[in-house]
Amino acid sequence: MTNALTRPTWRWRWLATVALIALWAIMLYVMAGSVERAWLVVRGAVQGRLPWDLYVVFAIVLLFPWLGHLVAPLTAAMVFKRNALANQEVTLSLDRAGIEGSGAGIQSRIAWSSVRRVIETPRHLFFAISKREAVTLPRRAFGSEQDYQAARAFALQQCGATPESR
């Protein structure tokens, strides 16, 4: 679920990379005091005259927009264990009012109007209700592919969404 909710788009990744490079250029200009001195530092970096740890920091920061979403599942795994329904069986019901979930003495209802977006993967249908929360509808919970497709069509009609594929 975390990967489906947090994976940034390609456009966001490129914009973030360009923004990071622009921010570094501005910082370099301010620290160097002039364009000529800033270019001297850039030439020195290209020729390998800077300390190696600066290259490592530069690479990590530039790779973060591309690989940063891989950190989210690790964080989510640690937080998941503290969840009251962690590793518990949950029953979901879909009706015209919304999605109702129950399990381990807990009952919750989410209105269709609370669903911000729908994300579909080969194994799950996620109803995102915030940037980090979603109701997960696994395909394996259905007796057949036709049952899954019927529930999927009903849910999409109720929340008026087109699923994003991941």
mmCIF file of C-alpha atoms in Angstrom:
data_model
loop_
_atom_site.group_PDB
_atom_site.id
_atom_site.type_symbol
_atom_site.label_atom_id
_atom_site.label_comp_id
_atom_site.label_asym_id
_atom_site.label_seq_id
_atom_site.Cartn_x
_atom_site.Cartn_y
_atom_site.Cartn_z
ATOM 1 C CA MET A 1 0.000 0.000 0.000
ATOM 2 C CA THR A 2 2.764 2.416 0.924
ATOM 3 C CA ASN A 3 4.457 2.040 -2.461
ATOM 4 C CA ALA A 4 1.196 2.611 -4.299
ATOM 5 C CA LEU A 5 0.420 5.758 -2.298
ATOM 6 C CA THR A 6 3.874 7.314 -2.130
ATOM 7 C CA ARG A 7 5.531 6.555 -5.453
ATOM 8 C CA PRO A 8 6.066 9.921 -7.145
ATOM 9 C CA THR A 9 5.332 10.526 -10.810
ATOM 10 C CA TRP A 10 8.153 10.803 -13.345
ATOM 11 C CA ARG A 11 7.362 14.475 -13.839
ATOM 12 C CA TRP A 12 7.700 15.127 -10.082
ATOM 13 C CA ARG A 13 11.030 13.267 -10.010
ATOM 14 C CA TRP A 14 12.473 15.340 -12.856
ATOM 15 C CA LEU A 15 11.165 18.615 -11.410
ATOM 16 C CA ALA A 16 12.622 17.763 -7.995
ATOM 17 C CA THR A 17 15.999 16.907 -9.564
ATOM 18 C CA VAL A 18 16.101 20.169 -11.532
ATOM 19 C CA ALA A 19 15.010 22.111 -8.427
ATOM 20 C CA LEU A 20 17.803 20.518 -6.362
ATOM 21 C CA ILE A 21 20.407 21.396 -8.987
ATOM 22 C CA ALA A 22 19.067 24.962 -9.186
ATOM 23 C CA LEU A 23 19.162 25.263 -5.398
ATOM 24 C CA TRP A 24 22.770 24.078 -5.343
ATOM 25 C CA ALA A 25 23.675 26.538 -8.098
ATOM 26 C CA ILE A 26 22.149 29.401 -6.110
ATOM 27 C CA MET A 27 23.909 28.300 -2.921
ATOM 28 C CA LEU A 28 27.210 27.969 -4.775
ATOM 29 C CA TYR A 29 26.831 31.453 -6.266
ATOM 30 C CA VAL A 30 26.032 32.984 -2.877
ATOM 31 C CA MET A 31 28.930 31.187 -1.162
ATOM 32 C CA ALA A 32 31.445 31.927 -3.946
ATOM 33 C CA GLY A 33 30.462 35.575 -4.232
ATOM 34 C CA SER A 34 30.627 35.730 -8.026
ATOM 35 C CA VAL A 35 29.794 33.717 -11.111
ATOM 36 C CA GLU A 36 33.481 33.364 -12.029
ATOM 37 C CA ARG A 37 34.428 31.909 -8.637
ATOM 38 C CA ALA A 38 31.383 29.609 -8.714
ATOM 39 C CA TRP A 39 32.517 28.255 -12.116
ATOM 40 C CA LEU A 40 35.973 27.589 -10.660
ATOM 41 C CA VAL A 41 34.368 25.389 -8.006
ATOM 42 C CA VAL A 42 32.274 23.580 -10.645
ATOM 43 C CA ARG A 43 35.373 22.985 -12.799
ATOM 44 C CA GLY A 44 37.214 21.663 -9.750
ATOM 45 C CA ALA A 45 34.316 19.301 -9.017
ATOM 46 C CA VAL A 46 34.277 18.010 -12.592
ATOM 47 C CA GLN A 47 38.054 17.460 -12.458
ATOM 48 C CA GLY A 48 37.748 15.533 -9.189
ATOM 49 C CA ARG A 49 39.440 18.074 -6.926
ATOM 50 C CA LEU A 50 36.772 18.115 -4.189
ATOM 51 C CA PRO A 51 36.720 15.848 -1.108
ATOM 52 C CA TRP A 52 35.120 12.473 -1.928
ATOM 53 C CA ASP A 53 32.423 12.842 0.745
ATOM 54 C CA LEU A 54 30.977 15.865 -1.078
ATOM 55 C CA TYR A 55 30.466 13.691 -4.169
ATOM 56 C CA VAL A 56 28.660 11.113 -2.014
ATOM 57 C CA VAL A 57 26.359 13.762 -0.523
ATOM 58 C CA PHE A 58 25.693 15.196 -3.981
ATOM 59 C CA ALA A 59 24.818 11.730 -5.346
ATOM 60 C CA ILE A 60 22.531 10.859 -2.423
ATOM 61 C CA VAL A 61 20.628 14.123 -2.661
ATOM 62 C CA LEU A 62 20.219 13.799 -6.445
ATOM 63 C CA LEU A 63 19.091 10.178 -6.145
ATOM 64 C CA PHE A 64 16.520 10.904 -3.434
ATOM 65 C CA PRO A 65 13.715 11.958 -5.844
ATOM 66 C CA TRP A 66 14.305 8.687 -7.717
ATOM 67 C CA LEU A 67 14.811 6.270 -4.808
ATOM 68 C CA GLY A 68 13.338 8.090 -1.812
ATOM 69 C CA HIS A 69 10.010 6.261 -2.090
ATOM 70 C CA LEU A 70 11.868 3.056 -1.168
ATOM 71 C CA VAL A 71 12.324 4.419 2.375
ATOM 72 C CA ALA A 72 8.567 4.771 2.944
ATOM 73 C CA PRO A 73 7.825 1.007 3.151
ATOM 74 C CA LEU A 74 10.506 0.586 5.826
ATOM 75 C CA THR A 75 8.931 3.324 7.912
ATOM 76 C CA ALA A 76 5.444 1.943 7.292
ATOM 77 C CA ALA A 77 6.533 -1.539 8.399
ATOM 78 C CA MET A 78 7.674 -0.167 11.752
ATOM 79 C CA VAL A 79 4.465 1.831 12.243
ATOM 80 C CA PHE A 80 2.217 -1.051 11.077
ATOM 81 C CA LYS A 81 3.153 -3.191 14.075
ATOM 82 C CA ARG A 82 1.618 -0.572 16.384
ATOM 83 C CA ASN A 83 -1.712 -0.642 14.527
ATOM 84 C CA ALA A 84 -4.622 -2.239 16.406
ATOM 85 C CA LEU A 85 -5.564 -4.269 13.329
ATOM 86 C CA ALA A 86 -2.020 -5.354 12.435
ATOM 87 C CA ASN A 87 -2.102 -8.967 11.226
ATOM 88 C CA GLN A 88 -5.793 -9.265 12.147
ATOM 89 C CA GLU A 89 -8.542 -10.481 9.862
ATOM 90 C CA VAL A 90 -10.659 -7.574 8.613
ATOM 91 C CA THR A 91 -14.009 -7.837 6.869
ATOM 92 C CA LEU A 92 -14.906 -5.155 4.326
ATOM 93 C CA SER A 93 -18.410 -4.400 3.093
ATOM 94 C CA LEU A 94 -19.162 -2.120 0.175
ATOM 95 C CA ASP A 95 -22.558 -0.451 -0.033
ATOM 96 C CA ARG A 96 -24.023 2.773 -1.395
ATOM 97 C CA ALA A 97 -23.066 4.680 1.772
ATOM 98 C CA GLY A 98 -19.399 3.719 1.677
ATOM 99 C CA ILE A 99 -16.887 1.148 2.849
ATOM 100 C CA GLU A 100 -17.378 -0.523 6.197
ATOM 101 C CA GLY A 101 -14.564 -2.398 7.855
ATOM 102 C CA SER A 102 -14.642 -4.484 10.985
ATOM 103 C CA GLY A 103 -12.293 -6.739 12.853
ATOM 104 C CA ALA A 104 -10.776 -7.340 16.298
ATOM 105 C CA GLY A 105 -13.602 -5.449 18.012
ATOM 106 C CA ILE A 106 -13.187 -2.358 15.813
ATOM 107 C CA GLN A 107 -15.718 -1.059 13.320
ATOM 108 C CA SER A 108 -15.244 1.819 10.908
ATOM 109 C CA ARG A 109 -17.143 3.398 8.016
ATOM 110 C CA ILE A 110 -15.692 5.563 5.287
ATOM 111 C CA ALA A 111 -18.024 7.485 2.995
ATOM 112 C CA TRP A 112 -17.366 7.296 -0.732
ATOM 113 C CA SER A 113 -16.954 11.074 -0.722
ATOM 114 C CA SER A 114 -13.862 10.612 1.492
ATOM 115 C CA VAL A 115 -12.070 8.608 -1.192
ATOM 116 C CA ARG A 116 -9.545 10.979 -2.786
ATOM 117 C CA ARG A 117 -8.278 8.609 -5.464
ATOM 118 C CA VAL A 118 -8.294 4.970 -6.465
ATOM 119 C CA ILE A 119 -5.071 3.101 -7.226
ATOM 120 C CA GLU A 120 -5.092 -0.301 -8.900
ATOM 121 C CA THR A 121 -2.216 -2.761 -8.881
ATOM 122 C CA PRO A 122 -2.231 -6.313 -10.216
ATOM 123 C CA ARG A 123 -2.974 -7.602 -6.687
ATOM 124 C CA HIS A 124 -4.950 -4.820 -4.960
ATOM 125 C CA LEU A 125 -7.397 -1.970 -5.300
ATOM 126 C CA PHE A 126 -6.565 0.917 -2.935
ATOM 127 C CA PHE A 127 -9.077 3.575 -1.918
ATOM 128 C CA ALA A 128 -6.838 6.437 -0.772
ATOM 129 C CA ILE A 129 -8.406 8.624 1.898
ATOM 130 C CA SER A 130 -5.248 10.666 2.591
ATOM 131 C CA LYS A 131 -1.632 10.820 1.423
ATOM 132 C CA ARG A 132 -0.690 7.921 3.705
ATOM 133 C CA GLU A 133 -3.945 6.046 4.366
ATOM 134 C CA ALA A 134 -5.995 3.783 2.170
ATOM 135 C CA VAL A 135 -8.506 0.986 2.380
ATOM 136 C CA THR A 136 -7.016 -2.068 0.699
ATOM 137 C CA LEU A 137 -9.210 -4.410 -1.309
ATOM 138 C CA PRO A 138 -7.107 -7.468 -2.257
ATOM 139 C CA ARG A 139 -8.034 -9.541 -5.292
ATOM 140 C CA ARG A 140 -7.402 -12.728 -3.351
ATOM 141 C CA ALA A 141 -10.348 -11.894 -1.056
ATOM 142 C CA PHE A 142 -12.785 -12.726 -3.864
ATOM 143 C CA GLY A 143 -13.922 -16.158 -4.955
ATOM 144 C CA SER A 144 -13.472 -15.361 -8.634
ATOM 145 C CA GLU A 145 -12.200 -12.702 -10.988
ATOM 146 C CA GLN A 146 -15.828 -11.894 -11.945
ATOM 147 C CA ASP A 147 -16.669 -11.183 -8.271
ATOM 148 C CA TYR A 148 -13.637 -8.889 -7.996
ATOM 149 C CA GLN A 149 -14.527 -7.050 -11.230
ATOM 150 C CA ALA A 150 -18.136 -6.578 -10.048
ATOM 151 C CA ALA A 151 -16.999 -5.155 -6.684
ATOM 152 C CA ARG A 152 -14.432 -2.973 -8.463
ATOM 153 C CA ALA A 153 -17.034 -1.592 -10.901
ATOM 154 C CA PHE A 154 -19.480 -0.903 -8.056
ATOM 155 C CA ALA A 155 -16.850 0.872 -5.958
ATOM 156 C CA LEU A 156 -15.600 2.983 -8.867
ATOM 157 C CA GLN A 157 -19.159 3.993 -9.725
ATOM 158 C CA GLN A 158 -19.862 4.980 -6.120
ATOM 159 C CA CYS A 159 -16.799 7.174 -5.701
ATOM 160 C CA GLY A 160 -16.865 8.459 -9.281
ATOM 161 C CA ALA A 161 -13.182 7.770 -9.864
ATOM 162 C CA THR A 162 -10.989 6.326 -12.556
ATOM 163 C CA PRO A 163 -8.290 4.096 -11.086
ATOM 164 C CA GLU A 164 -4.618 4.973 -11.449
ATOM 165 C CA SER A 165 -2.573 1.958 -12.507
ATOM 166 C CA ARG A 166 0.623 1.156 -10.650
#
